[in-house]
Structure formats: structure tokens, C-alpha cells
Amino acid sequence: MIDVGTAGFTYPDWRGTFYPKGVAQRVWLEYYAERFSTVELNTTFHGLPAASTITGWVARTPPHFTFAVKVHRSLTHDRFTGDFDRDAAAFAAMVQPLAEAGKLTCVLAQFPVTFRAAPANAAYLTQLREGLGDLPTVIEFRHASWASEATYAHLRALGLGFVCVDEPRLPGLMPPVVVRTGPVAYVRFHGRNAAHWRTAGWQRYDYDYSDEELADWVAPLRQLDAEAEHTVAIFNNTPKGQGLGDAVALRTMLGEAAR
């Protein structure tokens, strides 16, 4: 089974389009989890939720539902300013209730474009692997310098998954490489809005995939699913709810019924 979902679920502009106006925001997660089998949590990049919030996510979702949790920025973007051991331990402890409940797909470490392929940064991946212990972890690079066999071999040796991305074909960005390096195969669909990619804000992800663009991913996803223990496809083109429709369309193409 290939799980298909979106990056986040609490967007105000989804009210009235995905969430009916009569559905209170406090039950949006339940509504979402009735229609999708997984979600990527980006809120954990900005701050660590309280333990009660985590246990609430477990209790409010069906047994089959899983979460991918983005690593806190102190371990990716702000790694030079914090206490690594403290920050890694705090993050690992935060996601433990999800792992114990069998609801943790993986943790996602997304690095900034300034994190380029270099010996020191490769060594940091080793440190991150050690800091997160046995948590299933996938790595998203934002710079094309990481697209190499040396990178994939290093990730395999560490048991880290490589995040395949679909994004604009612009110089310096990661190409649409399809490779599995860990037990979890992970694909993030960012959209292909090349005209606004270099600008800040929601416009970067304002994109609606065509059926042809999605169909091109069916065979690669099946290839990944044949090799991995768990395969996840996440749509990050969330403005205007476009990723919701794209997720349903891709799931239909894959022949995966809503659970």
C-alpha cells in the first residue's frame, strides 16, 4: 500500500472547500483522517507540541492512520546555534508516543538550500542519525550537489531514507531522482511553479498538477513500493487546497482505494 496525503491539514482556506463550513476546526483531524491514510506534520519544525497534543493525535485518528513528522529546525536550519544532544533528545522524546502507537511513518529532516554536499555536512548526517537513534528518518536535500551515488551510498550505510522530490526544473534544485536508500520511501510533491519559486511566501507552492504530470509518477512510486517497507507520497502544494485534489487523483491512478 502506498500512502498518499498532504503536508499539513489545518489551512483556513480549506474551510468551505475541503472542510464543510459546519465542521469545527477542533475536529478537522478526524475529518481528514476519514479520507486520507497519512499526513505530514510541519508544525513540529517550528516548535515541539505538548505531550497531550501528541497523545491527542493518536487518540483522534483510526488505527491505520500514520504521521510523518518534520524535524525541528534546531537540527536542520539552526544547527549551529543550539545544543545538539539536548535538541535531538527532546525531539526524539516528543515523537515517541506516535512510535509506540505504531502511527509514526518517519521523521523528515528537511535541510535548507545552503546545506550543500561537503564532508562536514556528510558528517553531520552521521551525527543526526546517532542523535535520533532508531527513529525511521528520511532526508530532504534542497541543493542539487547531493544528487550523487556517493550521497545515496552514505544514506544507505546510515539507514536514512532519501526524499524524492517533484519541483521546478531550475538550476541548483534537486532533480526528480527516484531512489530508495532506507526502509521508508518518501516522495514530496512541491509543484512546478518555476515563476514564483525564488520568491518567499505561499506563491511558491501555488500549483495544480495535470493528470499527465501525476501519471508520470505512477511507475516510479510502484518501483519504490516494491523495494521499501513503507512508501509515502505527500503533496506540499497546499495553497487553495490543490494538493488535496492531486492526492486523490494520484491515489486513483495507483489503484489505491481510500481506507
PDB file of C-alpha atoms in Angstrom:
ATOM      1  CA  MET A   1       0.000   0.000   0.000  1.00  0.00           C
ATOM      2  CA  ILE A   2       1.269   3.440  -0.957  1.00  0.00           C
ATOM      3  CA  ASP A   3       0.045   6.089   1.475  1.00  0.00           C
ATOM      4  CA  VAL A   4      -0.908   9.401  -0.132  1.00  0.00           C
ATOM      5  CA  GLY A   5      -1.619  12.581   1.826  1.00  0.00           C
ATOM      6  CA  THR A   6      -0.812  16.246   2.250  1.00  0.00           C
ATOM      7  CA  ALA A   7       1.692  18.373   4.134  1.00  0.00           C
ATOM      8  CA  GLY A   8      -0.471  19.628   6.978  1.00  0.00           C
ATOM      9  CA  PHE A   9      -4.220  19.724   7.423  1.00  0.00           C
ATOM     10  CA  THR A  10      -5.057  22.969   9.271  1.00  0.00           C
ATOM     11  CA  TYR A  11      -5.338  25.536   6.496  1.00  0.00           C
ATOM     12  CA  PRO A  12      -8.038  28.217   6.865  1.00  0.00           C
ATOM     13  CA  ASP A  13      -8.595  28.379   3.110  1.00  0.00           C
ATOM     14  CA  TRP A  14      -9.610  24.710   3.120  1.00  0.00           C
ATOM     15  CA  ARG A  15     -12.743  25.693   5.018  1.00  0.00           C
ATOM     16  CA  GLY A  16     -15.688  25.574   2.677  1.00  0.00           C
ATOM     17  CA  THR A  17     -13.766  23.640   0.022  1.00  0.00           C
ATOM     18  CA  PHE A  18     -12.486  20.549   1.831  1.00  0.00           C
ATOM     19  CA  TYR A  19     -13.876  21.124   5.317  1.00  0.00           C
ATOM     20  CA  PRO A  20     -17.593  21.867   5.244  1.00  0.00           C
ATOM     21  CA  LYS A  21     -18.451  25.148   6.939  1.00  0.00           C
ATOM     22  CA  GLY A  22     -20.331  23.334   9.679  1.00  0.00           C
ATOM     23  CA  VAL A  23     -17.302  21.230  10.692  1.00  0.00           C
ATOM     24  CA  ALA A  24     -15.469  22.835  13.640  1.00  0.00           C
ATOM     25  CA  GLN A  25     -11.703  23.183  13.383  1.00  0.00           C
ATOM     26  CA  ARG A  26     -11.242  21.092  16.524  1.00  0.00           C
ATOM     27  CA  VAL A  27     -12.357  18.011  14.568  1.00  0.00           C
ATOM     28  CA  TRP A  28     -10.537  18.730  11.302  1.00  0.00           C
ATOM     29  CA  LEU A  29      -8.008  15.994  12.012  1.00  0.00           C
ATOM     30  CA  GLU A  30     -10.765  13.413  12.405  1.00  0.00           C
ATOM     31  CA  TYR A  31     -12.414  14.606   9.195  1.00  0.00           C
ATOM     32  CA  TYR A  32      -9.106  14.467   7.317  1.00  0.00           C
ATOM     33  CA  ALA A  33      -8.224  11.025   8.712  1.00  0.00           C
ATOM     34  CA  GLU A  34     -11.512   9.601   7.431  1.00  0.00           C
ATOM     35  CA  ARG A  35     -10.429  10.496   3.889  1.00  0.00           C
ATOM     36  CA  PHE A  36      -6.655  10.021   3.872  1.00  0.00           C
ATOM     37  CA  SER A  37      -4.335   7.465   5.441  1.00  0.00           C
ATOM     38  CA  THR A  38      -1.403   9.730   6.312  1.00  0.00           C
ATOM     39  CA  VAL A  39      -0.397  13.330   6.932  1.00  0.00           C
ATOM     40  CA  GLU A  40       2.895  15.180   7.188  1.00  0.00           C
ATOM     41  CA  LEU A  41       3.163  17.417  10.248  1.00  0.00           C
ATOM     42  CA  ASN A  42       5.087  20.621   9.573  1.00  0.00           C
ATOM     43  CA  THR A  43       4.171  22.345  12.828  1.00  0.00           C
ATOM     44  CA  THR A  44       6.937  20.407  14.611  1.00  0.00           C
ATOM     45  CA  PHE A  45       9.527  22.268  12.517  1.00  0.00           C
ATOM     46  CA  HIS A  46       8.640  25.471  14.380  1.00  0.00           C
ATOM     47  CA  GLY A  47       8.027  24.144  17.890  1.00  0.00           C
ATOM     48  CA  LEU A  48       7.608  20.950  19.876  1.00  0.00           C
ATOM     49  CA  PRO A  49       3.962  20.265  20.775  1.00  0.00           C
ATOM     50  CA  ALA A  50       2.953  19.350  24.304  1.00  0.00           C
ATOM     51  CA  ALA A  51       2.749  15.669  25.180  1.00  0.00           C
ATOM     52  CA  SER A  52      -1.032  15.992  25.475  1.00  0.00           C
ATOM     53  CA  THR A  53      -1.203  17.173  21.873  1.00  0.00           C
ATOM     54  CA  ILE A  54       0.734  14.145  20.662  1.00  0.00           C
ATOM     55  CA  THR A  55      -1.400  11.677  22.598  1.00  0.00           C
ATOM     56  CA  GLY A  56      -4.457  13.504  21.276  1.00  0.00           C
ATOM     57  CA  TRP A  57      -3.319  12.911  17.693  1.00  0.00           C
ATOM     58  CA  VAL A  58      -3.029   9.217  18.499  1.00  0.00           C
ATOM     59  CA  ALA A  59      -6.462   9.011  20.107  1.00  0.00           C
ATOM     60  CA  ARG A  60      -8.273  11.039  17.435  1.00  0.00           C
ATOM     61  CA  THR A  61      -7.174   9.007  14.411  1.00  0.00           C
ATOM     62  CA  PRO A  62      -8.037   5.482  13.210  1.00  0.00           C
ATOM     63  CA  PRO A  63      -5.604   2.611  13.884  1.00  0.00           C
ATOM     64  CA  HIS A  64      -4.311   2.581  10.300  1.00  0.00           C
ATOM     65  CA  PHE A  65      -3.574   6.315  10.169  1.00  0.00           C
ATOM     66  CA  THR A  66       0.076   7.409  10.255  1.00  0.00           C
ATOM     67  CA  PHE A  67       2.061  10.615  10.701  1.00  0.00           C
ATOM     68  CA  ALA A  68       5.295  11.839   9.157  1.00  0.00           C
ATOM     69  CA  VAL A  69       6.829  14.403  11.498  1.00  0.00           C
ATOM     70  CA  LYS A  70       9.160  17.153  10.344  1.00  0.00           C
ATOM     71  CA  VAL A  71      12.341  17.502  12.407  1.00  0.00           C
ATOM     72  CA  HIS A  72      12.605  20.700  14.434  1.00  0.00           C
ATOM     73  CA  ARG A  73      14.597  23.477  12.803  1.00  0.00           C
ATOM     74  CA  SER A  74      17.189  23.392  15.596  1.00  0.00           C
ATOM     75  CA  LEU A  75      18.503  20.186  13.990  1.00  0.00           C
ATOM     76  CA  THR A  76      18.459  21.377  10.375  1.00  0.00           C
ATOM     77  CA  HIS A  77      18.339  25.125   9.772  1.00  0.00           C
ATOM     78  CA  ASP A  78      19.669  26.365  13.142  1.00  0.00           C
ATOM     79  CA  ARG A  79      22.086  23.543  13.858  1.00  0.00           C
ATOM     80  CA  PHE A  80      24.993  25.892  14.666  1.00  0.00           C
ATOM     81  CA  THR A  81      23.198  27.803  17.403  1.00  0.00           C
ATOM     82  CA  GLY A  82      21.689  25.122  19.624  1.00  0.00           C
ATOM     83  CA  ASP A  83      22.725  22.230  21.833  1.00  0.00           C
ATOM     84  CA  PHE A  84      22.592  19.220  19.513  1.00  0.00           C
ATOM     85  CA  ASP A  85      22.342  16.499  22.148  1.00  0.00           C
ATOM     86  CA  ARG A  86      19.602  18.350  24.040  1.00  0.00           C
ATOM     87  CA  ASP A  87      17.616  19.231  20.923  1.00  0.00           C
ATOM     88  CA  ALA A  88      17.857  15.752  19.409  1.00  0.00           C
ATOM     89  CA  ALA A  89      16.797  14.100  22.674  1.00  0.00           C
ATOM     90  CA  ALA A  90      13.842  16.479  23.065  1.00  0.00           C
ATOM     91  CA  PHE A  91      12.621  15.833  19.532  1.00  0.00           C
ATOM     92  CA  ALA A  92      13.010  12.059  19.834  1.00  0.00           C
ATOM     93  CA  ALA A  93      11.082  12.072  23.113  1.00  0.00           C
ATOM     94  CA  MET A  94       8.327  14.177  21.547  1.00  0.00           C
ATOM     95  CA  VAL A  95       7.566  11.661  18.766  1.00  0.00           C
ATOM     96  CA  GLN A  96       7.865   8.585  20.977  1.00  0.00           C
ATOM     97  CA  PRO A  97       4.112   8.282  21.693  1.00  0.00           C
ATOM     98  CA  LEU A  98       3.448   8.136  17.943  1.00  0.00           C
ATOM     99  CA  ALA A  99       6.108   5.460  17.509  1.00  0.00           C
ATOM    100  CA  GLU A 100       4.775   3.402  20.406  1.00  0.00           C
ATOM    101  CA  ALA A 101       1.262   3.554  18.949  1.00  0.00           C
ATOM    102  CA  GLY A 102       2.500   2.365  15.552  1.00  0.00           C
ATOM    103  CA  LYS A 103       1.466   5.672  13.969  1.00  0.00           C
ATOM    104  CA  LEU A 104       4.876   7.081  13.068  1.00  0.00           C
ATOM    105  CA  THR A 105       5.756   6.663   9.412  1.00  0.00           C
ATOM    106  CA  CYS A 106       9.039   8.515   9.797  1.00  0.00           C
ATOM    107  CA  VAL A 107      10.628  11.781  10.800  1.00  0.00           C
ATOM    108  CA  LEU A 108      11.551  14.144   7.975  1.00  0.00           C
ATOM    109  CA  ALA A 109      14.744  16.207   8.156  1.00  0.00           C
ATOM    110  CA  GLN A 110      14.470  18.920   5.505  1.00  0.00           C
ATOM    111  CA  PHE A 111      17.678  20.889   5.062  1.00  0.00           C
ATOM    112  CA  PRO A 112      17.941  24.396   3.580  1.00  0.00           C
ATOM    113  CA  VAL A 113      19.424  25.113   0.153  1.00  0.00           C
ATOM    114  CA  THR A 114      22.582  26.363   1.877  1.00  0.00           C
ATOM    115  CA  PHE A 115      23.226  22.820   3.147  1.00  0.00           C
ATOM    116  CA  ARG A 116      25.350  21.576   0.252  1.00  0.00           C
ATOM    117  CA  ALA A 117      27.304  18.408  -0.334  1.00  0.00           C
ATOM    118  CA  ALA A 118      30.559  18.691   1.633  1.00  0.00           C
ATOM    119  CA  PRO A 119      32.492  16.419   4.002  1.00  0.00           C
ATOM    120  CA  ALA A 120      31.409  18.386   7.081  1.00  0.00           C
ATOM    121  CA  ASN A 121      27.750  18.194   6.123  1.00  0.00           C
ATOM    122  CA  ALA A 122      28.003  14.499   5.314  1.00  0.00           C
ATOM    123  CA  ALA A 123      29.477  14.018   8.771  1.00  0.00           C
ATOM    124  CA  TYR A 124      26.537  15.921  10.244  1.00  0.00           C
ATOM    125  CA  LEU A 125      24.171  13.375   8.723  1.00  0.00           C
ATOM    126  CA  THR A 126      26.016  10.712  10.696  1.00  0.00           C
ATOM    127  CA  GLN A 127      25.642  12.802  13.840  1.00  0.00           C
ATOM    128  CA  LEU A 128      21.929  13.274  13.150  1.00  0.00           C
ATOM    129  CA  ARG A 129      21.461   9.532  12.675  1.00  0.00           C
ATOM    130  CA  GLU A 130      23.085   8.906  16.037  1.00  0.00           C
ATOM    131  CA  GLY A 131      21.099  11.664  17.730  1.00  0.00           C
ATOM    132  CA  LEU A 132      17.727  10.373  16.543  1.00  0.00           C
ATOM    133  CA  GLY A 133      18.509   6.780  17.472  1.00  0.00           C
ATOM    134  CA  ASP A 134      16.400   4.153  15.760  1.00  0.00           C
ATOM    135  CA  LEU A 135      13.653   6.513  14.609  1.00  0.00           C
ATOM    136  CA  PRO A 136      12.829   5.925  10.930  1.00  0.00           C
ATOM    137  CA  THR A 137      14.299   9.024   9.294  1.00  0.00           C
ATOM    138  CA  VAL A 138      14.231  10.471   5.791  1.00  0.00           C
ATOM    139  CA  ILE A 139      16.374  13.314   4.469  1.00  0.00           C
ATOM    140  CA  GLU A 140      15.282  16.028   2.048  1.00  0.00           C
ATOM    141  CA  PHE A 141      18.045  17.968   0.334  1.00  0.00           C
ATOM    142  CA  ARG A 142      17.318  21.276  -1.357  1.00  0.00           C
ATOM    143  CA  HIS A 143      20.557  21.577  -3.367  1.00  0.00           C
ATOM    144  CA  ALA A 144      21.480  19.543  -6.442  1.00  0.00           C
ATOM    145  CA  SER A 145      25.024  18.902  -5.208  1.00  0.00           C
ATOM    146  CA  TRP A 146      23.605  15.993  -3.185  1.00  0.00           C
ATOM    147  CA  ALA A 147      22.321  14.158  -6.272  1.00  0.00           C
ATOM    148  CA  SER A 148      25.134  11.618  -6.484  1.00  0.00           C
ATOM    149  CA  GLU A 149      25.860   7.947  -5.936  1.00  0.00           C
ATOM    150  CA  ALA A 150      28.146   8.915  -3.053  1.00  0.00           C
ATOM    151  CA  THR A 151      25.196  10.523  -1.264  1.00  0.00           C
ATOM    152  CA  TYR A 152      22.933   7.516  -1.794  1.00  0.00           C
ATOM    153  CA  ALA A 153      25.628   5.123  -0.567  1.00  0.00           C
ATOM    154  CA  HIS A 154      26.182   7.235   2.548  1.00  0.00           C
ATOM    155  CA  LEU A 155      22.449   7.315   3.314  1.00  0.00           C
ATOM    156  CA  ARG A 156      22.185   3.556   2.851  1.00  0.00           C
ATOM    157  CA  ALA A 157      25.070   2.983   5.228  1.00  0.00           C
ATOM    158  CA  LEU A 158      23.287   5.127   7.833  1.00  0.00           C
ATOM    159  CA  GLY A 159      19.853   3.620   7.252  1.00  0.00           C
ATOM    160  CA  LEU A 160      18.469   7.021   6.226  1.00  0.00           C
ATOM    161  CA  GLY A 161      15.848   7.430   3.537  1.00  0.00           C
ATOM    162  CA  PHE A 162      16.288   9.750   0.564  1.00  0.00           C
ATOM    163  CA  VAL A 163      13.347  12.058  -0.127  1.00  0.00           C
ATOM    164  CA  CYS A 164      12.485  12.134  -3.833  1.00  0.00           C
ATOM    165  CA  VAL A 165      11.082  15.494  -4.878  1.00  0.00           C
ATOM    166  CA  ASP A 166       8.964  16.868  -7.666  1.00  0.00           C
ATOM    167  CA  GLU A 167       9.660  20.584  -8.040  1.00  0.00           C
ATOM    168  CA  PRO A 168      10.573  23.089 -10.771  1.00  0.00           C
ATOM    169  CA  ARG A 169      13.440  22.113 -13.050  1.00  0.00           C
ATOM    170  CA  LEU A 170      15.627  25.071 -12.093  1.00  0.00           C
ATOM    171  CA  PRO A 171      19.438  25.280 -11.795  1.00  0.00           C
ATOM    172  CA  GLY A 172      20.636  24.221  -8.374  1.00  0.00           C
ATOM    173  CA  LEU A 173      17.436  22.453  -7.340  1.00  0.00           C
ATOM    174  CA  MET A 174      17.259  18.721  -6.802  1.00  0.00           C
ATOM    175  CA  PRO A 175      16.371  16.785  -9.957  1.00  0.00           C
ATOM    176  CA  PRO A 176      13.477  14.281  -9.881  1.00  0.00           C
ATOM    177  CA  VAL A 177      15.701  11.384  -8.793  1.00  0.00           C
ATOM    178  CA  VAL A 178      13.908   8.159  -7.873  1.00  0.00           C
ATOM    179  CA  VAL A 179      15.993   6.160  -5.439  1.00  0.00           C
ATOM    180  CA  ARG A 180      15.406   4.243  -2.208  1.00  0.00           C
ATOM    181  CA  THR A 181      18.093   4.303   0.453  1.00  0.00           C
ATOM    182  CA  GLY A 182      16.206   3.365   3.614  1.00  0.00           C
ATOM    183  CA  PRO A 183      13.196   1.345   4.777  1.00  0.00           C
ATOM    184  CA  VAL A 184      10.834   4.265   4.075  1.00  0.00           C
ATOM    185  CA  ALA A 185      10.458   5.574   0.511  1.00  0.00           C
ATOM    186  CA  TYR A 186       9.231   9.157   0.544  1.00  0.00           C
ATOM    187  CA  VAL A 187       8.155  11.478  -2.286  1.00  0.00           C
ATOM    188  CA  ARG A 188       7.265  15.155  -1.795  1.00  0.00           C
ATOM    189  CA  PHE A 189       5.323  16.997  -4.468  1.00  0.00           C
ATOM    190  CA  HIS A 190       6.114  20.710  -4.208  1.00  0.00           C
ATOM    191  CA  GLY A 191       4.547  21.760  -7.507  1.00  0.00           C
ATOM    192  CA  ARG A 192       6.333  23.193 -10.523  1.00  0.00           C
ATOM    193  CA  ASN A 193       5.689  26.902 -10.152  1.00  0.00           C
ATOM    194  CA  ALA A 194       9.051  27.987 -11.563  1.00  0.00           C
ATOM    195  CA  ALA A 195       7.969  31.615 -11.975  1.00  0.00           C
ATOM    196  CA  HIS A 196       7.489  32.090  -8.213  1.00  0.00           C
ATOM    197  CA  TRP A 197       9.924  29.535  -6.797  1.00  0.00           C
ATOM    198  CA  ARG A 198      12.583  32.102  -5.936  1.00  0.00           C
ATOM    199  CA  THR A 199      10.107  34.307  -4.071  1.00  0.00           C
ATOM    200  CA  ALA A 200       9.083  33.852  -0.467  1.00  0.00           C
ATOM    201  CA  GLY A 201       5.556  33.048   0.567  1.00  0.00           C
ATOM    202  CA  TRP A 202       2.767  30.725  -0.416  1.00  0.00           C
ATOM    203  CA  GLN A 203       3.011  31.506  -4.134  1.00  0.00           C
ATOM    204  CA  ARG A 204       5.939  29.090  -4.467  1.00  0.00           C
ATOM    205  CA  TYR A 205       3.591  26.168  -3.868  1.00  0.00           C
ATOM    206  CA  ASP A 206       0.629  27.529  -5.807  1.00  0.00           C
ATOM    207  CA  TYR A 207       0.384  24.803  -8.416  1.00  0.00           C
ATOM    208  CA  ASP A 208      -2.117  22.250  -9.666  1.00  0.00           C
ATOM    209  CA  TYR A 209      -0.666  19.112 -11.257  1.00  0.00           C
ATOM    210  CA  SER A 210      -2.037  17.890 -14.562  1.00  0.00           C
ATOM    211  CA  ASP A 211      -3.143  14.290 -14.941  1.00  0.00           C
ATOM    212  CA  GLU A 212      -0.196  13.711 -17.261  1.00  0.00           C
ATOM    213  CA  GLU A 213       2.310  15.002 -14.681  1.00  0.00           C
ATOM    214  CA  LEU A 214       0.850  12.771 -11.986  1.00  0.00           C
ATOM    215  CA  ALA A 215       0.700   9.744 -14.285  1.00  0.00           C
ATOM    216  CA  ASP A 216       4.453  10.031 -14.828  1.00  0.00           C
ATOM    217  CA  TRP A 217       4.921   9.183 -11.132  1.00  0.00           C
ATOM    218  CA  VAL A 218       2.824   6.016 -11.084  1.00  0.00           C
ATOM    219  CA  ALA A 219       5.573   3.672 -12.277  1.00  0.00           C
ATOM    220  CA  PRO A 220       8.311   5.224 -10.071  1.00  0.00           C
ATOM    221  CA  LEU A 221       6.083   5.004  -6.996  1.00  0.00           C
ATOM    222  CA  ARG A 222       5.315   1.372  -7.698  1.00  0.00           C
ATOM    223  CA  GLN A 223       9.013   0.735  -8.144  1.00  0.00           C
ATOM    224  CA  LEU A 224       9.738   2.316  -4.770  1.00  0.00           C
ATOM    225  CA  ASP A 225       6.898   0.400  -3.147  1.00  0.00           C
ATOM    226  CA  ALA A 226       8.307  -2.882  -4.424  1.00  0.00           C
ATOM    227  CA  GLU A 227      11.590  -2.155  -2.629  1.00  0.00           C
ATOM    228  CA  ALA A 228      10.578  -0.284   0.539  1.00  0.00           C
ATOM    229  CA  GLU A 229       8.836  -1.337   3.719  1.00  0.00           C
ATOM    230  CA  HIS A 230       6.616   1.749   3.534  1.00  0.00           C
ATOM    231  CA  THR A 231       6.048   4.209   0.683  1.00  0.00           C
ATOM    232  CA  VAL A 232       4.586   7.677   1.171  1.00  0.00           C
ATOM    233  CA  ALA A 233       3.605  10.393  -1.313  1.00  0.00           C
ATOM    234  CA  ILE A 234       2.972  13.837   0.175  1.00  0.00           C
ATOM    235  CA  PHE A 235       1.593  16.880  -1.626  1.00  0.00           C
ATOM    236  CA  ASN A 236       3.051  20.155  -0.399  1.00  0.00           C
ATOM    237  CA  ASN A 237       1.150  22.292  -2.939  1.00  0.00           C
ATOM    238  CA  THR A 238      -1.388  23.144  -0.257  1.00  0.00           C
ATOM    239  CA  PRO A 239      -2.469  26.725  -1.186  1.00  0.00           C
ATOM    240  CA  LYS A 240      -6.094  26.733  -2.309  1.00  0.00           C
ATOM    241  CA  GLY A 241      -6.281  23.039  -1.448  1.00  0.00           C
ATOM    242  CA  GLN A 242      -4.773  21.996  -4.760  1.00  0.00           C
ATOM    243  CA  GLY A 243      -2.759  19.221  -3.152  1.00  0.00           C
ATOM    244  CA  LEU A 244      -5.963  17.580  -1.919  1.00  0.00           C
ATOM    245  CA  GLY A 245      -7.292  17.050  -5.419  1.00  0.00           C
ATOM    246  CA  ASP A 246      -3.888  15.970  -6.669  1.00  0.00           C
ATOM    247  CA  ALA A 247      -3.580  13.446  -3.848  1.00  0.00           C
ATOM    248  CA  VAL A 248      -6.956  11.908  -4.678  1.00  0.00           C
ATOM    249  CA  ALA A 249      -6.108  11.828  -8.388  1.00  0.00           C
ATOM    250  CA  LEU A 250      -2.768  10.110  -7.796  1.00  0.00           C
ATOM    251  CA  ARG A 251      -4.326   7.625  -5.404  1.00  0.00           C
ATOM    252  CA  THR A 252      -6.900   6.759  -8.055  1.00  0.00           C
ATOM    253  CA  MET A 253      -4.179   6.256 -10.665  1.00  0.00           C
ATOM    254  CA  LEU A 254      -2.325   3.961  -8.297  1.00  0.00           C
ATOM    255  CA  GLY A 255      -5.491   1.972  -7.749  1.00  0.00           C
ATOM    256  CA  GLU A 256      -5.339   2.670  -4.030  1.00  0.00           C
ATOM    257  CA  ALA A 257      -8.789   2.958  -2.506  1.00  0.00           C
ATOM    258  CA  ALA A 258      -9.385   5.300   0.402  1.00  0.00           C
ATOM    259  CA  ARG A 259      -9.084   3.305   3.603  1.00  0.00           C
TER     260      ARG A 259
END
